[in-house]
Amino acid sequence: MGAAAGGELPPAERLEVLDGGRPVAVEDLGELGGPLPVTIYLDQRLASPLSFHNATLQLAERAPALTRLGPVELVLGGEEVRTALPATDDPDALAQGLAWLRLRESAEDLQADLRRELLEELELLAAWEAGGPLAVPAGDAERVAAARRLEEAVLAEAREGLLFWASREAPAGPRVLILAGDGFDDAPPAFYGRLGGGSAGAPPAAAAPAPSLDELAQVLAAYGWITLPFVPTTRGDQLLAGEPDDEPQQEGADKVDVVLQDGRLVDRTRVGFDPRKVLEKVRERRLEGSRSPLVAPLEPLKRMAEATGGELLADPLAFDAALAALPRRRRLRWAHPYGPAGLRPVEVREAGAPAGPRLAARRWVAGATPEAVAAVRAGRLLEGTLDEGELPVEAAVESRPDGSARLLLRLESAAADAGPLRVTLAEAPAAGPDDAFGGGAPRVTHRLTEGGAAVRDGILELPLPAEPAGLLAVLVEELTAGRWGGAFATSLEAASLEEALEAGPGPAGAAAGGALLLPAPKAIHLLAPQQPLVMGQVTFESVISQERVARVDFLLDGEPQVVRRGPPFAAVLDLGPLPQPRRVEAVAFDATGSVLGSDYLIVNQGSGVFRVRIVQPSGETTGTEADRLVGPVDVEAEVEPRRGTSIDRVEFFWKERRVATRWARPYRQRVVIPPAEPKGFLRVVAYLEDGSSSEDVLFVNSPGSSERLQVNLIELYVVVTDRQGRPVQGLTRNRFEVLENGVAQEIATFSDAGELPLTVGLAVDSSASMFVKLPRVQTAASDFLRRLATRRDRAFVVGFGSEPRLARTTTSDLPAAIRALDALQPDGQTAIWKAIVYSLVQLQGVPGKKALIVYTDGADEDPDFSYRTCLRFARKVGVPIYVILSNNEIVRTDGRGLAVRSFISRLENLTSAVGGRVFLARVGEDLEAVYGRIEEELRSQYLLGFYSRGSGTPEWRQVAVDVKGSGLEARSIAGYFR
């Protein structure tokens, strides 16, 4: 700490501190007491490729000096903020990480590019370069306004990404943040104001979302980041040289730490040119007299540096001096007179010192999460890119006849008594034609409450001026403890409250009504296992959110398995030898045996399944007076969306009247069944974001209403080929005969299945041996998908080396599946049996016509996964499997070589059991023709159905399909389990 560069640090008694405008007494001025971690943050959207390249070079030169401060990590800012190199104190590892970024990554200065493109469209680039007056025709004013809105959105996303990352990675002490780049204009009017009057210089129609630059700087300061913006120089000789907790830290309830440094800001830029890839482009711009369309790109960097006690580094000497001075920083501590308050300005100065450079110290502190952080969290919760936090919250919006509404929040008892609460609301905007990024920015508001006094019976009520027009995300924060939680607000119909109060016991009141409208909070959460295939002995763990839980029962497919009477509440369950869909449930009880709640998982569920099922009430009511369901009834639905898709909403109905809409799990709602008219049905409808829906209906209070009708219609997809192996179409029902266990069956349904929608899985060998062959396979498989693009088909992609990986979930977006194919990279050995089983899991439960196409070079097999398991599972799932085996040696010997004979035999047994085929192909042969033959077969299938008359005990039933006609052969599954 010092008044000027090189000056001596004044003693603690000479320091004056203003905290929130109030003078406070300095308690301590001490050493940092440990390493100073460093984060290098490179924003790939606001840095030119040249600047990005030079930054990696110049930072690599300083790797030893940086790692002497403490561990250093590399972070890339873009559409998502991601860690490029975890923290390391090895200078060689840091230099290598920067070299890797230089070779594999780049940047684009979106703000400058957007402005340059606009000037070119308006034919004003030459006038801008010359510094002359600019005149925008009246007809282009809207184009200018639209460009400004787009630029505002780019800057807002960059600020939000940095703020969200910095608040999540909040250090336990001071930490250095090096922002590498060219800088940016944070005041667009300085540029757009020159483009004429009208809307060009006016504020944008769609305001950019928070945070502003000042809010970003304040948050960085409050979370203890020392910001050092670094503007790399452009020196030609250098480029020829070669490669070289979520809250602010507080020691106590009323302690504040600030880091100080001596020194002053340096604003000197050395300008040169890159003699490598960008040399020609730079020369052209130099000859043309080109200049940047950015007006003052260093000003925002200065403001962030000053707010955090940092320094702008626009010169190599300043950079080296700043690194050398960082270890001399001191920690200043004082007692503040505030409670859990938000941001407060801080000023640190030397008593009696003449006017001059201020001490380098952060200028903002906070005793609670800043509002800007809460706003970003709420916005991301609204987008679905943030989890719900650690504080359980249930929210509902109940509309009123006068157009107003109220927000009801159910909180756990600890939160209700935790003191001040802040409620942040993020309301989804309505999309407009001029919104550059979807529907624009969410509308964010904050509410403060004293907590305990305002919470009655666990319910907090907040009035709303009007019912939200769109989706509403609610964030609740304990300002003292720092915990937070979020939820999507359920939309309750206007009549729900009146009915709830009439049907429910006790006095009518706001809290009582809220308790009746909101379902009980979830007491237990079941964690999903991480294995791609779940079978055999599997451990299932749970997280308990209520202290009253004394016992947890684990059930498998509805049957009790394990009881745990104390933590940890986990169980090992035997799921069987095959990865079939299983329902795992955990039920929590209190000490008296009363059920507190439950949670469930569906494992081994295919990625193409979408269904909804009402699981509470259980549907076991008999209709007798003792078992009637009346009054407030908790209704819970389990929703299984197609993997890779998102659930938009779930609606709850009593008869035909919608009661509520829930926007996120758990899909539980309290529905009032009128005592005067208890007979009826509960209905739950789930919608995906693509508009598709699924529903379930449960009749209640009617005798026999819970009985389920089991229909044993067996459907067979059959392909008929002639002597040349070509598919034969146009056959009629009387040409076919179906036998089950040798007994002829009556064909109940018959149709041409050629044009039915197809769900196809593409499993592609991406092991190391595929290094040369993989591009040809990717091309052929992609062409196969393109031929499906005009139909109602869906596909998924699995790449397999040593382990299978779902590269693209089941989707009707076939171009996305093609992109997943193109992204496969060769690595590892060939786990073919495991890959087939994993791919078949994706097809379990998928309705309609489906097939699996596997490509492999046959170089090796699974060392630890059983072929017999694969065969048993394939027979159980009953999906046609087509295997393309591309191996010159196998083709040359027609699969009879000693080394491959057993492998080919296993493949043929596998495919014939499910009505598929094995294709042998030479390396480099026309794979497009092989995929074409498979497509022809799939489009030539017949669909036959018959009703099984067997017993209800599970058993394997052999199936055979015969077709009348000389030389004709019918292929289908060899049997099924029933």
mmCIF file of N, CA and C in Angstrom, residues 1-80:
data_model
loop_
_atom_site.group_PDB
_atom_site.id
_atom_site.type_symbol
_atom_site.label_atom_id
_atom_site.label_comp_id
_atom_site.label_asym_id
_atom_site.label_seq_id
_atom_site.Cartn_x
_atom_site.Cartn_y
_atom_site.Cartn_z
ATOM 1 N N MET A 1 0.857 -1.175 0.000
ATOM 2 C CA MET A 1 0.000 0.000 0.000
ATOM 3 C C MET A 1 0.892 1.224 0.000
ATOM 4 N N GLY A 2 0.583 2.247 -0.787
ATOM 5 C CA GLY A 2 1.380 3.460 -0.791
ATOM 6 C C GLY A 2 0.659 4.570 -1.507
ATOM 7 N N ALA A 3 1.065 5.805 -1.231
ATOM 8 C CA ALA A 3 0.405 6.952 -1.848
ATOM 9 C C ALA A 3 0.850 7.143 -3.282
ATOM 10 N N ALA A 4 1.997 6.603 -3.619
ATOM 11 C CA ALA A 4 2.509 6.751 -4.979
ATOM 12 C C ALA A 4 3.421 5.586 -5.241
ATOM 13 N N ALA A 5 3.773 5.418 -6.523
ATOM 14 C CA ALA A 5 4.631 4.309 -6.894
ATOM 15 C C ALA A 5 5.951 4.405 -6.154
ATOM 16 N N GLY A 6 6.320 3.325 -5.514
ATOM 17 C CA GLY A 6 7.587 3.291 -4.808
ATOM 18 C C GLY A 6 7.544 3.897 -3.437
ATOM 19 N N GLY A 7 6.411 4.494 -3.019
ATOM 20 C CA GLY A 7 6.324 5.112 -1.716
ATOM 21 C C GLY A 7 6.229 4.091 -0.606
ATOM 22 N N GLU A 8 6.495 4.555 0.625
ATOM 23 C CA GLU A 8 6.384 3.682 1.781
ATOM 24 C C GLU A 8 4.927 3.557 2.197
ATOM 25 N N LEU A 9 4.579 2.401 2.718
ATOM 26 C CA LEU A 9 3.225 2.176 3.186
ATOM 27 C C LEU A 9 3.029 2.908 4.507
ATOM 28 N N PRO A 10 1.970 3.677 4.651
ATOM 29 C CA PRO A 10 1.741 4.359 5.927
ATOM 30 C C PRO A 10 1.319 3.355 6.991
ATOM 31 N N PRO A 11 1.568 3.632 8.264
ATOM 32 C CA PRO A 11 1.134 2.728 9.338
ATOM 33 C C PRO A 11 -0.381 2.756 9.473
ATOM 34 N N ALA A 12 -0.902 1.758 10.197
ATOM 35 C CA ALA A 12 -2.347 1.618 10.325
ATOM 36 C C ALA A 12 -2.976 2.854 10.952
ATOM 37 N N GLU A 13 -2.282 3.477 11.914
ATOM 38 C CA GLU A 13 -2.886 4.630 12.587
ATOM 39 C C GLU A 13 -2.999 5.849 11.681
ATOM 40 N N ARG A 14 -2.302 5.809 10.525
ATOM 41 C CA ARG A 14 -2.378 6.937 9.597
ATOM 42 C C ARG A 14 -3.461 6.734 8.535
ATOM 43 N N LEU A 15 -4.125 5.587 8.565
ATOM 44 C CA LEU A 15 -5.103 5.292 7.529
ATOM 45 C C LEU A 15 -6.500 5.738 7.952
ATOM 46 N N GLU A 16 -7.230 6.279 7.013
ATOM 47 C CA GLU A 16 -8.629 6.624 7.208
ATOM 48 C C GLU A 16 -9.471 5.768 6.261
ATOM 49 N N VAL A 17 -10.545 5.203 6.805
ATOM 50 C CA VAL A 17 -11.425 4.345 6.014
ATOM 51 C C VAL A 17 -12.850 4.854 6.153
ATOM 52 N N LEU A 18 -13.488 5.078 5.006
ATOM 53 C CA LEU A 18 -14.907 5.412 4.965
ATOM 54 C C LEU A 18 -15.649 4.209 4.401
ATOM 55 N N ASP A 19 -16.519 3.619 5.209
ATOM 56 C CA ASP A 19 -17.295 2.447 4.811
ATOM 57 C C ASP A 19 -18.751 2.873 4.697
ATOM 58 N N GLY A 20 -19.283 2.919 3.479
ATOM 59 C CA GLY A 20 -20.647 3.390 3.283
ATOM 60 C C GLY A 20 -20.810 4.841 3.666
ATOM 61 N N GLY A 21 -19.723 5.607 3.560
ATOM 62 C CA GLY A 21 -19.752 7.021 3.922
ATOM 63 C C GLY A 21 -19.471 7.290 5.377
ATOM 64 N N ARG A 22 -19.354 6.250 6.213
ATOM 65 C CA ARG A 22 -19.088 6.438 7.632
ATOM 66 C C ARG A 22 -17.631 6.132 7.947
ATOM 67 N N PRO A 23 -16.974 6.958 8.745
ATOM 68 C CA PRO A 23 -15.605 6.618 9.156
ATOM 69 C C PRO A 23 -15.613 5.429 10.110
ATOM 70 N N VAL A 24 -14.683 4.506 9.934
ATOM 71 C CA VAL A 24 -14.565 3.332 10.789
ATOM 72 C C VAL A 24 -13.136 3.221 11.281
ATOM 73 N N ALA A 25 -12.966 2.528 12.402
ATOM 74 C CA ALA A 25 -11.650 2.377 13.011
ATOM 75 C C ALA A 25 -10.921 1.184 12.390
ATOM 76 N N VAL A 26 -9.665 1.391 11.989
ATOM 77 C CA VAL A 26 -8.831 0.333 11.440
ATOM 78 C C VAL A 26 -8.358 -0.559 12.574
ATOM 79 N N GLU A 27 -8.566 -1.865 12.447
ATOM 80 C CA GLU A 27 -8.168 -2.809 13.477
ATOM 81 C C GLU A 27 -6.818 -3.434 13.207
ATOM 82 N N ASP A 28 -6.501 -3.657 11.920
ATOM 83 C CA ASP A 28 -5.281 -4.409 11.646
ATOM 84 C C ASP A 28 -4.800 -4.097 10.243
ATOM 85 N N LEU A 29 -3.493 -4.044 10.081
ATOM 86 C CA LEU A 29 -2.850 -3.927 8.769
ATOM 87 C C LEU A 29 -1.739 -4.959 8.755
ATOM 88 N N GLY A 30 -1.998 -6.111 8.060
ATOM 89 C CA GLY A 30 -1.057 -7.211 8.129
ATOM 90 C C GLY A 30 -0.660 -7.742 6.776
ATOM 91 N N GLU A 31 0.163 -8.787 6.806
ATOM 92 C CA GLU A 31 0.614 -9.424 5.577
ATOM 93 C C GLU A 31 -0.515 -10.255 4.965
ATOM 94 N N LEU A 32 -0.351 -10.572 3.678
ATOM 95 C CA LEU A 32 -1.357 -11.397 3.011
ATOM 96 C C LEU A 32 -1.421 -12.788 3.613
ATOM 97 N N GLY A 33 -0.276 -13.317 3.963
ATOM 98 C CA GLY A 33 -0.239 -14.603 4.652
ATOM 99 C C GLY A 33 -0.521 -15.802 3.772
ATOM 100 N N GLY A 34 0.001 -15.826 2.582
ATOM 101 C CA GLY A 34 -0.192 -17.000 1.727
ATOM 102 C C GLY A 34 -0.045 -16.646 0.265
ATOM 103 N N PRO A 35 -0.175 -17.642 -0.606
ATOM 104 C CA PRO A 35 -0.069 -17.394 -2.038
ATOM 105 C C PRO A 35 -1.227 -16.538 -2.545
ATOM 106 N N LEU A 36 -1.038 -15.958 -3.696
ATOM 107 C CA LEU A 36 -2.041 -15.105 -4.322
ATOM 108 C C LEU A 36 -2.471 -15.773 -5.624
ATOM 109 N N PRO A 37 -3.569 -16.542 -5.617
ATOM 110 C CA PRO A 37 -3.991 -17.245 -6.835
ATOM 111 C C PRO A 37 -4.270 -16.275 -7.977
ATOM 112 N N VAL A 38 -4.043 -16.735 -9.198
ATOM 113 C CA VAL A 38 -4.191 -15.905 -10.388
ATOM 114 C C VAL A 38 -5.096 -16.624 -11.387
ATOM 115 N N THR A 39 -6.020 -15.895 -11.963
ATOM 116 C CA THR A 39 -6.837 -16.399 -13.074
ATOM 117 C C THR A 39 -6.595 -15.520 -14.288
ATOM 118 N N ILE A 40 -6.243 -16.149 -15.404
ATOM 119 C CA ILE A 40 -6.104 -15.444 -16.679
ATOM 120 C C ILE A 40 -7.385 -15.688 -17.466
ATOM 121 N N TYR A 41 -8.118 -14.620 -17.732
ATOM 122 C CA TYR A 41 -9.432 -14.698 -18.374
ATOM 123 C C TYR A 41 -9.329 -14.090 -19.768
ATOM 124 N N LEU A 42 -9.520 -14.915 -20.796
ATOM 125 C CA LEU A 42 -9.465 -14.444 -22.174
ATOM 126 C C LEU A 42 -10.863 -14.538 -22.779
ATOM 127 N N ASP A 43 -11.474 -13.395 -23.051
ATOM 128 C CA ASP A 43 -12.812 -13.368 -23.636
ATOM 129 C C ASP A 43 -12.686 -13.459 -25.149
ATOM 130 N N GLN A 44 -13.152 -14.580 -25.694
ATOM 131 C CA GLN A 44 -12.987 -14.833 -27.120
ATOM 132 C C GLN A 44 -13.966 -14.049 -27.983
ATOM 133 N N ARG A 45 -14.904 -13.342 -27.368
ATOM 134 C CA ARG A 45 -15.842 -12.546 -28.158
ATOM 135 C C ARG A 45 -15.409 -11.107 -28.298
ATOM 136 N N LEU A 46 -14.531 -10.630 -27.428
ATOM 137 C CA LEU A 46 -14.171 -9.206 -27.425
ATOM 138 C C LEU A 46 -12.669 -9.015 -27.546
ATOM 139 N N ALA A 47 -12.007 -9.878 -28.286
ATOM 140 C CA ALA A 47 -10.570 -9.740 -28.545
ATOM 141 C C ALA A 47 -10.307 -10.155 -29.983
ATOM 142 N N SER A 48 -9.468 -9.428 -30.670
ATOM 143 C CA SER A 48 -9.152 -9.789 -32.046
ATOM 144 C C SER A 48 -8.273 -11.034 -32.060
ATOM 145 N N PRO A 49 -8.243 -11.774 -33.172
ATOM 146 C CA PRO A 49 -7.342 -12.931 -33.262
ATOM 147 C C PRO A 49 -5.887 -12.565 -32.987
ATOM 148 N N LEU A 50 -5.457 -11.396 -33.461
ATOM 149 C CA LEU A 50 -4.079 -10.966 -33.221
ATOM 150 C C LEU A 50 -3.831 -10.726 -31.745
ATOM 151 N N SER A 51 -4.767 -10.049 -31.089
ATOM 152 C CA SER A 51 -4.601 -9.784 -29.661
ATOM 153 C C SER A 51 -4.598 -11.081 -28.855
ATOM 154 N N PHE A 52 -5.496 -12.005 -29.198
ATOM 155 C CA PHE A 52 -5.545 -13.297 -28.507
ATOM 156 C C PHE A 52 -4.209 -14.022 -28.663
ATOM 157 N N HIS A 53 -3.678 -14.032 -29.884
ATOM 158 C CA HIS A 53 -2.403 -14.696 -30.161
ATOM 159 C C HIS A 53 -1.283 -14.066 -29.353
ATOM 160 N N ASN A 54 -1.204 -12.735 -29.389
ATOM 161 C CA ASN A 54 -0.120 -12.052 -28.684
ATOM 162 C C ASN A 54 -0.255 -12.183 -27.172
ATOM 163 N N ALA A 55 -1.485 -12.210 -26.674
ATOM 164 C CA ALA A 55 -1.672 -12.367 -25.230
ATOM 165 C C ALA A 55 -1.111 -13.698 -24.755
ATOM 166 N N THR A 56 -1.373 -14.764 -25.498
ATOM 167 C CA THR A 56 -0.856 -16.067 -25.084
ATOM 168 C C THR A 56 0.668 -16.091 -25.127
ATOM 169 N N LEU A 57 1.259 -15.414 -26.108
ATOM 170 C CA LEU A 57 2.717 -15.351 -26.178
ATOM 171 C C LEU A 57 3.307 -14.577 -25.000
ATOM 172 N N GLN A 58 2.774 -13.397 -24.750
ATOM 173 C CA GLN A 58 3.366 -12.539 -23.724
ATOM 174 C C GLN A 58 3.091 -13.068 -22.317
ATOM 175 N N LEU A 59 1.960 -13.702 -22.123
ATOM 176 C CA LEU A 59 1.700 -14.314 -20.816
ATOM 177 C C LEU A 59 2.591 -15.531 -20.594
ATOM 178 N N ALA A 60 2.854 -16.283 -21.662
ATOM 179 C CA ALA A 60 3.746 -17.433 -21.531
ATOM 180 C C ALA A 60 5.151 -16.989 -21.131
ATOM 181 N N GLU A 61 5.611 -15.859 -21.648
ATOM 182 C CA GLU A 61 6.925 -15.333 -21.251
ATOM 183 C C GLU A 61 6.995 -15.064 -19.756
ATOM 184 N N ARG A 62 5.845 -14.743 -19.160
ATOM 185 C CA ARG A 62 5.810 -14.379 -17.741
ATOM 186 C C ARG A 62 5.288 -15.524 -16.863
ATOM 187 N N ALA A 63 5.278 -16.733 -17.409
ATOM 188 C CA ALA A 63 4.794 -17.878 -16.645
ATOM 189 C C ALA A 63 5.540 -18.051 -15.323
ATOM 190 N N PRO A 64 6.886 -17.944 -15.282
ATOM 191 C CA PRO A 64 7.575 -18.083 -13.989
ATOM 192 C C PRO A 64 7.143 -17.040 -12.972
ATOM 193 N N ALA A 65 7.021 -15.776 -13.409
ATOM 194 C CA ALA A 65 6.622 -14.721 -12.475
ATOM 195 C C ALA A 65 5.196 -14.921 -11.996
ATOM 196 N N LEU A 66 4.307 -15.383 -12.882
ATOM 197 C CA LEU A 66 2.915 -15.597 -12.498
ATOM 198 C C LEU A 66 2.785 -16.736 -11.499
ATOM 199 N N THR A 67 3.440 -17.844 -11.744
ATOM 200 C CA THR A 67 3.316 -18.996 -10.835
ATOM 201 C C THR A 67 4.022 -18.761 -9.504
ATOM 202 N N ARG A 68 4.959 -17.810 -9.447
ATOM 203 C CA ARG A 68 5.550 -17.479 -8.151
ATOM 204 C C ARG A 68 4.527 -16.816 -7.232
ATOM 205 N N LEU A 69 3.525 -16.156 -7.809
ATOM 206 C CA LEU A 69 2.489 -15.534 -6.983
ATOM 207 C C LEU A 69 1.604 -16.584 -6.326
ATOM 208 N N GLY A 70 1.302 -17.625 -7.067
ATOM 209 C CA GLY A 70 0.391 -18.670 -6.595
ATOM 210 C C GLY A 70 -0.070 -19.499 -7.775
ATOM 211 N N PRO A 71 -0.980 -20.438 -7.572
ATOM 212 C CA PRO A 71 -1.476 -21.255 -8.682
ATOM 213 C C PRO A 71 -2.192 -20.390 -9.712
ATOM 214 N N VAL A 72 -2.018 -20.745 -10.987
ATOM 215 C CA VAL A 72 -2.577 -19.971 -12.096
ATOM 216 C C VAL A 72 -3.502 -20.878 -12.906
ATOM 217 N N GLU A 73 -4.682 -20.388 -13.252
ATOM 218 C CA GLU A 73 -5.608 -21.122 -14.114
ATOM 219 C C GLU A 73 -5.924 -20.279 -15.341
ATOM 220 N N LEU A 74 -6.283 -20.964 -16.429
ATOM 221 C CA LEU A 74 -6.667 -20.313 -17.676
ATOM 222 C C LEU A 74 -8.161 -20.514 -17.888
ATOM 223 N N VAL A 75 -8.876 -19.434 -18.152
ATOM 224 C CA VAL A 75 -10.318 -19.472 -18.355
ATOM 225 C C VAL A 75 -10.646 -18.767 -19.659
ATOM 226 N N LEU A 76 -11.525 -19.379 -20.452
ATOM 227 C CA LEU A 76 -11.964 -18.801 -21.714
ATOM 228 C C LEU A 76 -13.397 -18.324 -21.573
ATOM 229 N N GLY A 77 -13.638 -17.077 -21.952
ATOM 230 C CA GLY A 77 -14.983 -16.532 -21.977
ATOM 231 C C GLY A 77 -15.515 -16.558 -23.396
ATOM 232 N N GLY A 78 -16.749 -17.020 -23.548
ATOM 233 C CA GLY A 78 -17.389 -17.073 -24.855
ATOM 234 C C GLY A 78 -18.870 -17.266 -24.631
ATOM 235 N N GLU A 79 -19.505 -18.114 -25.457
ATOM 236 C CA GLU A 79 -20.903 -18.418 -25.202
ATOM 237 C C GLU A 79 -21.063 -19.055 -23.824
ATOM 238 N N GLU A 80 -20.062 -19.819 -23.408
ATOM 239 C CA GLU A 80 -19.987 -20.342 -22.051
ATOM 240 C C GLU A 80 -18.592 -20.068 -21.522
#
